[in-house]
Short mmCIF file of C-alpha atoms in Angstrom, two decimals:
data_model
loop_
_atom_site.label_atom_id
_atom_site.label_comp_id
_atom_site.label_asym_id
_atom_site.label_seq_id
_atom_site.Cartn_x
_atom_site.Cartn_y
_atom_site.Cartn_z
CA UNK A 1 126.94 46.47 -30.74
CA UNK A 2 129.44 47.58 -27.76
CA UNK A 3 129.72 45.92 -24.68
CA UNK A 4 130.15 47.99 -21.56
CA UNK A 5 133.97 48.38 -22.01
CA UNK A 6 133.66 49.84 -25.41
CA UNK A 7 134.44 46.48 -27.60
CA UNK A 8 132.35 44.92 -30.44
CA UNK A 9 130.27 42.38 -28.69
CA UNK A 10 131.37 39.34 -30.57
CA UNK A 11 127.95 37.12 -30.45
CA UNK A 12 126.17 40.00 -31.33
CA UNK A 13 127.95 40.66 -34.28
CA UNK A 14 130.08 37.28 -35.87
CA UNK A 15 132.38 37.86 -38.52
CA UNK A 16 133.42 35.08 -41.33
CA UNK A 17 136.66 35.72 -42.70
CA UNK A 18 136.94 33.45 -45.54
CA UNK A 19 140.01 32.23 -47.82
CA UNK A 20 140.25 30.17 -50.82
CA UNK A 21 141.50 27.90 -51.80
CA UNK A 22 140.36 25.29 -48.84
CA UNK A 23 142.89 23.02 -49.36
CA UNK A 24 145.60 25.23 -47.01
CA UNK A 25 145.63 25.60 -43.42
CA UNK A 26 146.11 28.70 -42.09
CA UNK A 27 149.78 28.64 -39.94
CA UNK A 28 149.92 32.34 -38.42
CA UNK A 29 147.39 35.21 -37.83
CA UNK A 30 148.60 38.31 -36.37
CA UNK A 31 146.47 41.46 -35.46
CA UNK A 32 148.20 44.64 -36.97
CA UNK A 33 150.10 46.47 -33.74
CA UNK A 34 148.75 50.29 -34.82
CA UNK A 35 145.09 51.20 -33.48
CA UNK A 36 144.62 52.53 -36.62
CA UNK A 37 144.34 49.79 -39.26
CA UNK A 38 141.88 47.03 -38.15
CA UNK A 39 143.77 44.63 -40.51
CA UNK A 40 144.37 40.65 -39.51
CA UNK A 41 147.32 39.23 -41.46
CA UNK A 42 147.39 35.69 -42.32
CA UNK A 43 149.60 32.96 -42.96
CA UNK A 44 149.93 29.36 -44.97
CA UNK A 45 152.45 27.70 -46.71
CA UNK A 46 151.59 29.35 -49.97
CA UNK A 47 149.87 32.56 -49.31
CA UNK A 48 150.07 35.24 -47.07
CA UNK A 49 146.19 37.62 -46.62
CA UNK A 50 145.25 40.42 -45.43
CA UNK A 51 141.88 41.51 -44.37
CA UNK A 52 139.77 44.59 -43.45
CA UNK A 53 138.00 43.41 -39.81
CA UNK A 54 135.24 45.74 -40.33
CA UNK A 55 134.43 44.50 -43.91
CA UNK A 56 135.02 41.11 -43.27
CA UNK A 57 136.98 41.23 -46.68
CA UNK A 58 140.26 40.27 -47.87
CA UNK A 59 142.14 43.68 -48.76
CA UNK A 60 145.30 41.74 -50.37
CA UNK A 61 146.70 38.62 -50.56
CA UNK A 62 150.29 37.40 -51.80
CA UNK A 63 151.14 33.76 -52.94
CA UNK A 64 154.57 33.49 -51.75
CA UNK A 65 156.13 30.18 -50.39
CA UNK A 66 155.84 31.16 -46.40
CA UNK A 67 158.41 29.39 -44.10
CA UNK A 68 158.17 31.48 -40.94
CA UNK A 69 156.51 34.80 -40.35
CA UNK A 70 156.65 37.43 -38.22
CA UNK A 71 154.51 40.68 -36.46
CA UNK A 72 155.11 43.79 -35.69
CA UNK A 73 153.74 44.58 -32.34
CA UNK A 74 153.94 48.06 -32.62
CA UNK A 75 153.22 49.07 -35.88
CA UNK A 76 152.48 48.29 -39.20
CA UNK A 77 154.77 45.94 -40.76
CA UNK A 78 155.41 41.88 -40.68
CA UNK A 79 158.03 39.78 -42.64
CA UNK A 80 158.28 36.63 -43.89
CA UNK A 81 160.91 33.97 -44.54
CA UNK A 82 161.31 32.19 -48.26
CA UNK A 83 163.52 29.20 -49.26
CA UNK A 84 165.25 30.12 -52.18
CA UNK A 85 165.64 27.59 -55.06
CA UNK A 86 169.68 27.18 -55.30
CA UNK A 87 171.92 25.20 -57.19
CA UNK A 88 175.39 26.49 -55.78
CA UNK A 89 176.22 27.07 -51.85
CA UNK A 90 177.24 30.66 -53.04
CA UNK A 91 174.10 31.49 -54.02
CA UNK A 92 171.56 32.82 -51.35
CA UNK A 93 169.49 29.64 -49.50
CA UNK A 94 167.13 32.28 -48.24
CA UNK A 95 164.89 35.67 -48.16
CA UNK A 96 163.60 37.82 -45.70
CA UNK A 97 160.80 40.35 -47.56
CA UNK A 98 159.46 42.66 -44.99
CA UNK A 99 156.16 44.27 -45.98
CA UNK A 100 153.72 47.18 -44.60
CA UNK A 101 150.45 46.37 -44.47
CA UNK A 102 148.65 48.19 -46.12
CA UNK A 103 151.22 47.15 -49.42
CA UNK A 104 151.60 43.69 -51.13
CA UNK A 105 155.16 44.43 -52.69
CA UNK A 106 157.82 44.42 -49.75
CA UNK A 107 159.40 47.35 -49.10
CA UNK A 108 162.50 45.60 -48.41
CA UNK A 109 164.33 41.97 -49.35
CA UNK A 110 167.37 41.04 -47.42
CA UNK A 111 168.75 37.46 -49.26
CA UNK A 112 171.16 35.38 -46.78
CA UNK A 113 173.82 32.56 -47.83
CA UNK A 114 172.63 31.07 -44.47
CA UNK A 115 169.67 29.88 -43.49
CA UNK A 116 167.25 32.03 -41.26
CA UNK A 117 166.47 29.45 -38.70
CA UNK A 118 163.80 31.85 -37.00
CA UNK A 119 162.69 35.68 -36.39
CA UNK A 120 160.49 38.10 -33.98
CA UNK A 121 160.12 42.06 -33.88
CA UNK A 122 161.66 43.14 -31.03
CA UNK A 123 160.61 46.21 -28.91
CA UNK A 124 164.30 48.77 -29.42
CA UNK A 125 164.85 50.93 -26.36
CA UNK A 126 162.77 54.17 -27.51
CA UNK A 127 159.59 51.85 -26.67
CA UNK A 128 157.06 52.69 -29.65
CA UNK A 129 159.42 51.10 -32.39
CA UNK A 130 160.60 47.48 -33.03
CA UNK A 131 163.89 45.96 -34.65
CA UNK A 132 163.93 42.18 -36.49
CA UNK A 133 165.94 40.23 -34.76
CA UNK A 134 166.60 37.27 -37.13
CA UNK A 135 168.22 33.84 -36.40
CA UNK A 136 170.49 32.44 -38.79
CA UNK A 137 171.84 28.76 -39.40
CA UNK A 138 175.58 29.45 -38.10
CA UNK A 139 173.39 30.80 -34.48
CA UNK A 140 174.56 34.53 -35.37
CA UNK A 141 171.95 37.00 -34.63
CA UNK A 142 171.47 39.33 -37.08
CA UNK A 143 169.59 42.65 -36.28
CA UNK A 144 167.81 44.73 -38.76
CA UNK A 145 166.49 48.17 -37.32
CA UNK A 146 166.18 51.92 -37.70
CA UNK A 147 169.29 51.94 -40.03
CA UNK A 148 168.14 49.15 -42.36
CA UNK A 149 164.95 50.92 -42.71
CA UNK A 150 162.93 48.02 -41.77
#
């Protein structure tokens, strides 16, 4: 049922979103930023989910060693940091996948010699897209936008 503003009336109607396995903790839950998908993404250490809020179900999930991750407020797409097993310093220490959604293959991998300390979508001037900012290791930002295709 509505309430009086229009939104599901949360007692009247709970919702169990359930993972397995029980053993990890979820670390990050972001609401997709487009009023189009009801999708929650999801977060641990090992996984990443994503589930339909009307159906209560999981749509996909990913098993991917998550170090940070990151919403898009605006739209459709989040990305997540991975350590990358290295045995030379020339080698990349980390990855950056950036997915959409609805997908669980990224649509893009950017692999960095240093390490991504930290990242956030960040609203670009135009006001209904967002640019990654990431942080790296060496404190250089590094900005991935409309040209990288993110």
């Amino acid at each position: 049922t509505l309430n009086e503003d229009g939104i599901p009336d949360i007692d009247a109607d709970p919702r169990i979103l359930s993972h397995s396995p029980t053993n990890e903790y979820i670390t990050s839950v972001s609401f997709t930023g487009s009023t189009e998908s009801p999708l929650v993404i999801t977060s641990s250490s090992r996984c990443v989910h994503v589930w339909n809020v009307i159906t209560g179900s999981v749509w996909w999930s990913a098993r991917m060693k998550v170090r940070e991750f990151a919403a898009d407020p605006l739209g459709e797409n989040f990305a997540v940091i991975v350590n990358l097993a290295t045995a030379a310093e020339s080698t990349p220490q980390c990855a950056v996948a950036i997915f959409e959604v609805s997908k669980p293959v990224p649509k893009r991998v950017f692999r960095f010699k240093h390490d991504v300390l930290a990242m956030s979508f960040v609203p670009v001037e135009t006001g209904d897209q967002s640019a990654l900012v990431l942080l790296a290791k060496n404190l250089e930002f590094i900005v991935l936008g409309e040209s990288e295709s993110v």
